[in-house]
Each structure stands twice: as C-alpha cells, then as structure tokens.
CSV table of C-alpha atoms in Angstrom, one decimal:
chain,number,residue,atom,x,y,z
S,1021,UNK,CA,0.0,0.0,0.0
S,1022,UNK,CA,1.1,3.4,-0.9
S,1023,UNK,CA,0.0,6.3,0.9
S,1024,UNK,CA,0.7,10.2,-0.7
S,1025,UNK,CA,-0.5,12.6,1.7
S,1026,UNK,CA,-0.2,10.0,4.5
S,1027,UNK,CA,-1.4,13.2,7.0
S,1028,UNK,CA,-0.5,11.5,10.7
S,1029,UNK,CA,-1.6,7.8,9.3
S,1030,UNK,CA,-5.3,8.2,9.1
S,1031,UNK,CA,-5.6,5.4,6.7
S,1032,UNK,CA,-2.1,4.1,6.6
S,1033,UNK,CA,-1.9,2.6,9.9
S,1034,UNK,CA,-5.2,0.8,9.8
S,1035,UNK,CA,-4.1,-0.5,6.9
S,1036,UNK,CA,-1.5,-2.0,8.2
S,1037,UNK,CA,-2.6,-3.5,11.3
S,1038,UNK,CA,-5.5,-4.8,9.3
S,1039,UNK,CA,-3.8,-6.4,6.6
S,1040,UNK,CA,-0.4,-7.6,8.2
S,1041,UNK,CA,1.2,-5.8,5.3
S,1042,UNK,CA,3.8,-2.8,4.3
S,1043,UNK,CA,2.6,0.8,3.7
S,1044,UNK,CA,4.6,3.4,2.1
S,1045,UNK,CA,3.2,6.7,3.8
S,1046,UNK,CA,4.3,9.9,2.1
S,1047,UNK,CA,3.4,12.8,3.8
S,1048,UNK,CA,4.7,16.6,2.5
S,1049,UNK,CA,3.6,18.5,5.7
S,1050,UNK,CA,6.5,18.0,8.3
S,1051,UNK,CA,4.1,19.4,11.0
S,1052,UNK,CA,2.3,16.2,10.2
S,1053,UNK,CA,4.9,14.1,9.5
S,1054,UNK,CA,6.5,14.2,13.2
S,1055,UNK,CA,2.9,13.3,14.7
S,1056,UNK,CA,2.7,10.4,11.7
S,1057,UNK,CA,5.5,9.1,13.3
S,1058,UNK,CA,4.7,9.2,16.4
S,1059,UNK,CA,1.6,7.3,15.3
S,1060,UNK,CA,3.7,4.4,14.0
S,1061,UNK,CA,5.9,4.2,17.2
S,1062,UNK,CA,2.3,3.7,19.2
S,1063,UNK,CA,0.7,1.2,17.3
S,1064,UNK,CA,4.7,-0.7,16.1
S,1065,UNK,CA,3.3,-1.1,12.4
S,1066,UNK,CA,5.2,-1.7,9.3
S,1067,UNK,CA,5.0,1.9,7.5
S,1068,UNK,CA,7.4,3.4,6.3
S,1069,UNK,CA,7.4,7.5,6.0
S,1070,UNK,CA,8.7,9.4,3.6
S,1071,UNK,CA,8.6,13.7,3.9
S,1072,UNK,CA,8.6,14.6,0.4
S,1073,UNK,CA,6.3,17.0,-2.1
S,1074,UNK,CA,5.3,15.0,-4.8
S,1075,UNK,CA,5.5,17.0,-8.4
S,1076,UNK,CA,6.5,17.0,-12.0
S,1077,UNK,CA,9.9,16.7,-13.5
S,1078,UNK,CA,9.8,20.2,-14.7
S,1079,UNK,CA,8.7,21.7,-11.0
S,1080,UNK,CA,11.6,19.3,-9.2
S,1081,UNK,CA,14.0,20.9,-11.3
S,1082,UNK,CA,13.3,24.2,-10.7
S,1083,UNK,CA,12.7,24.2,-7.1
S,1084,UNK,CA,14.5,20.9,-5.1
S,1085,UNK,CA,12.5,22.6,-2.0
S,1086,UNK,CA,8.5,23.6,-2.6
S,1087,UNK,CA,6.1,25.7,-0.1
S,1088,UNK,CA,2.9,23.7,1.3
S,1089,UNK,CA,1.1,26.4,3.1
S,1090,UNK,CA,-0.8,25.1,6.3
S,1091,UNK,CA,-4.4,25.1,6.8
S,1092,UNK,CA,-4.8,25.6,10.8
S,1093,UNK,CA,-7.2,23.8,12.1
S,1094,UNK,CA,-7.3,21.0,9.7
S,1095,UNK,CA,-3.6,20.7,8.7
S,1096,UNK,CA,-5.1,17.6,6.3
S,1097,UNK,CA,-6.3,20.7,3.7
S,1098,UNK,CA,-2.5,22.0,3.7
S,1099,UNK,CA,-1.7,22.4,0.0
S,1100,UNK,CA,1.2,23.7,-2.0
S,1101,UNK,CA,-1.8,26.2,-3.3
S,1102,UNK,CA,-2.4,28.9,-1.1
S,1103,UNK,CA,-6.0,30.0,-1.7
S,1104,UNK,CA,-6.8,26.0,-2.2
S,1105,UNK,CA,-9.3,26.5,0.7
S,1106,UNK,CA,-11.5,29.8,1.1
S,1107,UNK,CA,-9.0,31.2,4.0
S,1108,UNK,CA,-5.8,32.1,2.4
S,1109,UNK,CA,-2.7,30.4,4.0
S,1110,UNK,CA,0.1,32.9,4.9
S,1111,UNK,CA,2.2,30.0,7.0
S,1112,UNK,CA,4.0,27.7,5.5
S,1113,UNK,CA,6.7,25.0,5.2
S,1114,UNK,CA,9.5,24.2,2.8
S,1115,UNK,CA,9.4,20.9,2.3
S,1116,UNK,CA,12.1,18.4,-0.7
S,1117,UNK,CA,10.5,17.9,-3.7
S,1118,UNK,CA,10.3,14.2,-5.8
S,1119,UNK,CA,8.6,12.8,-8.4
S,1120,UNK,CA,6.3,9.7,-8.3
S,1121,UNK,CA,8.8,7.4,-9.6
S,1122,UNK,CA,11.6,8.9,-7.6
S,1123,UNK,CA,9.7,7.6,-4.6
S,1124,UNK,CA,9.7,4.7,-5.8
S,1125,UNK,CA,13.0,4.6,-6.3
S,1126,UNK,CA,14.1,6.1,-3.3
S,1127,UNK,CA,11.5,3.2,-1.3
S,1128,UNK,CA,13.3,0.8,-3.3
S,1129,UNK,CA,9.5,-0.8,-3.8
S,1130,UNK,CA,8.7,-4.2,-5.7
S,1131,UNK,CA,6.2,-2.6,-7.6
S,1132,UNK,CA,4.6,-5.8,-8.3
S,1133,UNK,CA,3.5,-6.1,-4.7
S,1134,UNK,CA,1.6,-3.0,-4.5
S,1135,UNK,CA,-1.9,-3.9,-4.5
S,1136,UNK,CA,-3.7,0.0,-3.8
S,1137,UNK,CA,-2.3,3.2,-4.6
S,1138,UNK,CA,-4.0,6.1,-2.5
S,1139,UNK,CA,-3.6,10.1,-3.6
S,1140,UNK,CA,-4.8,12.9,-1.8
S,1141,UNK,CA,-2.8,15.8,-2.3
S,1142,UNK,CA,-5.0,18.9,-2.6
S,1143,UNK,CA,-4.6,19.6,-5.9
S,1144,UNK,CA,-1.2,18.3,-6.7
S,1145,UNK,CA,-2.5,14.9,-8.7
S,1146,UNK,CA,-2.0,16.8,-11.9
S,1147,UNK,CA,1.6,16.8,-11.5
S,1148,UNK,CA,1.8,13.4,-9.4
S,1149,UNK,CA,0.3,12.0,-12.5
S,1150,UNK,CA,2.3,13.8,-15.5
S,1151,UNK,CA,5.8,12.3,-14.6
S,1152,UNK,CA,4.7,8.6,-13.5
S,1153,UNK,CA,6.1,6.9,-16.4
S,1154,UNK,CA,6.1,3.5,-13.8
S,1155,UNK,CA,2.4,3.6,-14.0
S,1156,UNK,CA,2.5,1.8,-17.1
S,1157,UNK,CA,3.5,-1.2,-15.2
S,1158,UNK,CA,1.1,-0.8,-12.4
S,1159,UNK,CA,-1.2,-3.4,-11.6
S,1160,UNK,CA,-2.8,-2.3,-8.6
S,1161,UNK,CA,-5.9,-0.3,-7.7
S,1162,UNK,CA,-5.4,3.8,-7.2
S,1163,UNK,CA,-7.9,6.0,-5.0
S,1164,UNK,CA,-7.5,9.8,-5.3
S,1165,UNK,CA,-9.7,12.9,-4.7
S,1166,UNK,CA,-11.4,14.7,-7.0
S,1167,UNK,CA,-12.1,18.1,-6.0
S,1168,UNK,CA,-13.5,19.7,-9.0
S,1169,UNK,CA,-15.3,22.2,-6.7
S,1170,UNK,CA,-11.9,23.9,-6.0
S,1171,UNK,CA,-10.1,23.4,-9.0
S,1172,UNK,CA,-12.6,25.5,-10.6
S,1173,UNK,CA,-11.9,28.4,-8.2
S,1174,UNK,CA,-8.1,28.1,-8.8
S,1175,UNK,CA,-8.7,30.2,-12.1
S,1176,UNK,CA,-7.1,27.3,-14.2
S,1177,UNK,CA,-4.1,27.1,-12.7
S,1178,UNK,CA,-4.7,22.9,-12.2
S,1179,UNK,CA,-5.1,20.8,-15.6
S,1180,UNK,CA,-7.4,18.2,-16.2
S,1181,UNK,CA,-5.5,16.1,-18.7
S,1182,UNK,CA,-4.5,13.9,-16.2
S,1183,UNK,CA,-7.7,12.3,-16.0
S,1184,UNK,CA,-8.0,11.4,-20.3
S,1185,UNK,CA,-4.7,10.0,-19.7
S,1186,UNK,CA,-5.7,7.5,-16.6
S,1187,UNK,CA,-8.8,7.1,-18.6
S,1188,UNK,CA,-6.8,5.2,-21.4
S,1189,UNK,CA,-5.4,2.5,-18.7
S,1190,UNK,CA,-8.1,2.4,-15.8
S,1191,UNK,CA,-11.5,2.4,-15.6
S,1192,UNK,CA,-12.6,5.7,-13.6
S,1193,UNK,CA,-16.0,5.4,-10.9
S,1194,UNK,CA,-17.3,7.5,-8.2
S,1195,UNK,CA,-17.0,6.1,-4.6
S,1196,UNK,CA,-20.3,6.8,-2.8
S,1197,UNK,CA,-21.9,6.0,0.5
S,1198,UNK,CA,-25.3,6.0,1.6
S,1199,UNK,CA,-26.3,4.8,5.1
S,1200,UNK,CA,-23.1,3.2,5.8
S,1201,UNK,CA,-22.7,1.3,2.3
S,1202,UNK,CA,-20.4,2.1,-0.5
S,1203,UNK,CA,-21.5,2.2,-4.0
S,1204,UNK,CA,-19.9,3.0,-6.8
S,1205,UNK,CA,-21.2,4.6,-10.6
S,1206,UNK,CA,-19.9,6.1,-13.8
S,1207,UNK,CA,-16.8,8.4,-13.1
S,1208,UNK,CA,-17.4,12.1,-14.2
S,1209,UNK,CA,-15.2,14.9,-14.6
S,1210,UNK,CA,-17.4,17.6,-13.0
S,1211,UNK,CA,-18.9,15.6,-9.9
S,1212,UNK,CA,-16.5,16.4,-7.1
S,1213,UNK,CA,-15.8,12.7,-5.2
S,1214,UNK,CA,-13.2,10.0,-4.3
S,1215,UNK,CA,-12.4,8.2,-7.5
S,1216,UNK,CA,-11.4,4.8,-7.7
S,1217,UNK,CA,-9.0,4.0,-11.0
S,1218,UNK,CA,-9.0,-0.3,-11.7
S,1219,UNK,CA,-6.3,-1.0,-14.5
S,1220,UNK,CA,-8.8,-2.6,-17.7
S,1221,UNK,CA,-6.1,-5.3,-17.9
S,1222,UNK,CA,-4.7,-8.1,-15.9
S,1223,UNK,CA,-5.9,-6.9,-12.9
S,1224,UNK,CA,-5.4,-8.7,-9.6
S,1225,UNK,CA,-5.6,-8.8,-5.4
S,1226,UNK,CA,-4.1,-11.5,-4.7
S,1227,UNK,CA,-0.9,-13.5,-6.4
C-alpha cells in the first residue's frame, strides 16, 4: 500500500494493522509528518514515511524545496496552493520535492507487490500523474480525490489532462456511501468525489 499525503496515518496505519502488510506513507507536511511518526511508534506497524512533495519533473528541477502552506485547524487541507481552501494560507513550510517514480525509487519498492495506490494531495494529482512513467507497469488499484469544486476556483491554474490519460489505462468510478454502504457509478469529470481507478487489464488482489 502506498499512501501520498499520508497526514498523521489516518488510513495508513489501519491499513497496516489490518492487513499484516507494508505501507509506504508519504506525507509533505512535516508538521504532520512528526505526529505520523509518532503514530507508528504507538501502534509498532510496518510503515514506512517518507517527507517529500510529490510534483512533475519540470517543478523538481526548478525548485528541489516547494512551499505547502498550512491550513490551521485541519492541517489535512494543507496544500502547495495557497488559496486552495476559502482562507488564504500565509504559514508555510518548505518541504524536498520528488517525483512519483523517484519515490519509488528512493522506497526501493517491488512494484509488483503494490496492491492499492491512495492520492490525496490537494490539488497536486496533476503533476503526481504527468511524470509517473512506472504507471505503465502498475497493476494495482489507485484511489484519489477529485475536488472539482476547487479546481474550478483556482482560475485554471490545475489541468485536467491527467484524468484522459488514466482514462486510457483504468476504468474511472465515483466512490459513494449512503447509510453506511459504499457504491460505486460512472466516473465524471465535473462531480467532485473520491475516484477509484481499476487497470482494464490483468488486474489482480491477490498473487
């Protein structure tokens, strides 16, 4: 299991006491980072954190250290986009930038193992996405948000291409739950949701 925008473990540490398995948590936030650690010292599970900004090729070279600006009060919404929320982050962090296949490579991960991918990085999954060249060998399930809501208000500055381009590999649906039941329909772009991507080939759980 990999984990981008770990936060302090919300879903990595269940996942790993649950499942008896590995997690990969990378969290960009250092403020959360020291408290995600803390989490995995309490409950002595297998996850392994990484403080990194994930971005594009093009955005790594340029800066090798990025600003995430805080959200107080729900450090989870902390975003290298300052006006991502509707209050307007003036404190930040500088945190090392990578690219999606740099973690990788920095994890040293048998990416044949990973079984779920899961992306929540306040509107960073366009450049997550647009320089993950091992994603053509991926075999796994990947759950990201989708917050269209916000993306709209961001005056363009967040692409959408990233979503044709996982649309030619994985099949896209909207995760949805009503009275404590998860259901799932027809991905589309303007529905703001959690999006589950399933490769349309050769798809598998369990080796």
């Amino acid at each position: 299991f990999i984990d981008i925008g770990a936060n302090i473990g919300t879903s990595s540490i269940p996942f790993a006491k649950n499942f008896k398995c590995e997690v990969i948590a990378v969290e960009g936030s250092k403020h959360n980072a020291i408290l995600l650690l803390k989490n995995i010292l309490l409950n002595k599970v297998k996850v392994h954190p990484l403080i990194n900004i994930i971005t594009n090729k093009e955005e790594k070279v340029k800066n090798n250290f990025i600003k995430i600006y805080l959200q107080n009060g729900n450090m989870g919404a902390s975003s290298v986009y300052r006006n991502w929320t509707s209050n307007i982050n003036k404190d930040y962090e500088l945190t090392k930038s990578e690219i999606m296949d740099g973690v990788i490579k920095i994890s040293n991960i048998d990416f044949s193992k990973v079984k779920i991918i899961k992306i929540d990085i306040e509107g960073n999954e366009n450049k997550l996405f647009y320089d993950f060249k091992n994603i053509k060998h991926l075999n796994s399930l990947i759950i990201f948000e989708h917050r269209i809501d916000r993306i709209k208000k961001m005056n363009k500055r967040i692409k959408l291409d990233y979503i044709s381009n996982l649309e030619k590999k994985f099949k896209l649906y909207e995760i949805n739950q009503i009275n404590n039941k998860i259901y799932f329909k027809k991905f589309k772009v303007e529905n703001k949701c959690d999006c589950l991507a399933v490769p349309k080939k050769n798809f598998y759980l369990i080796k």
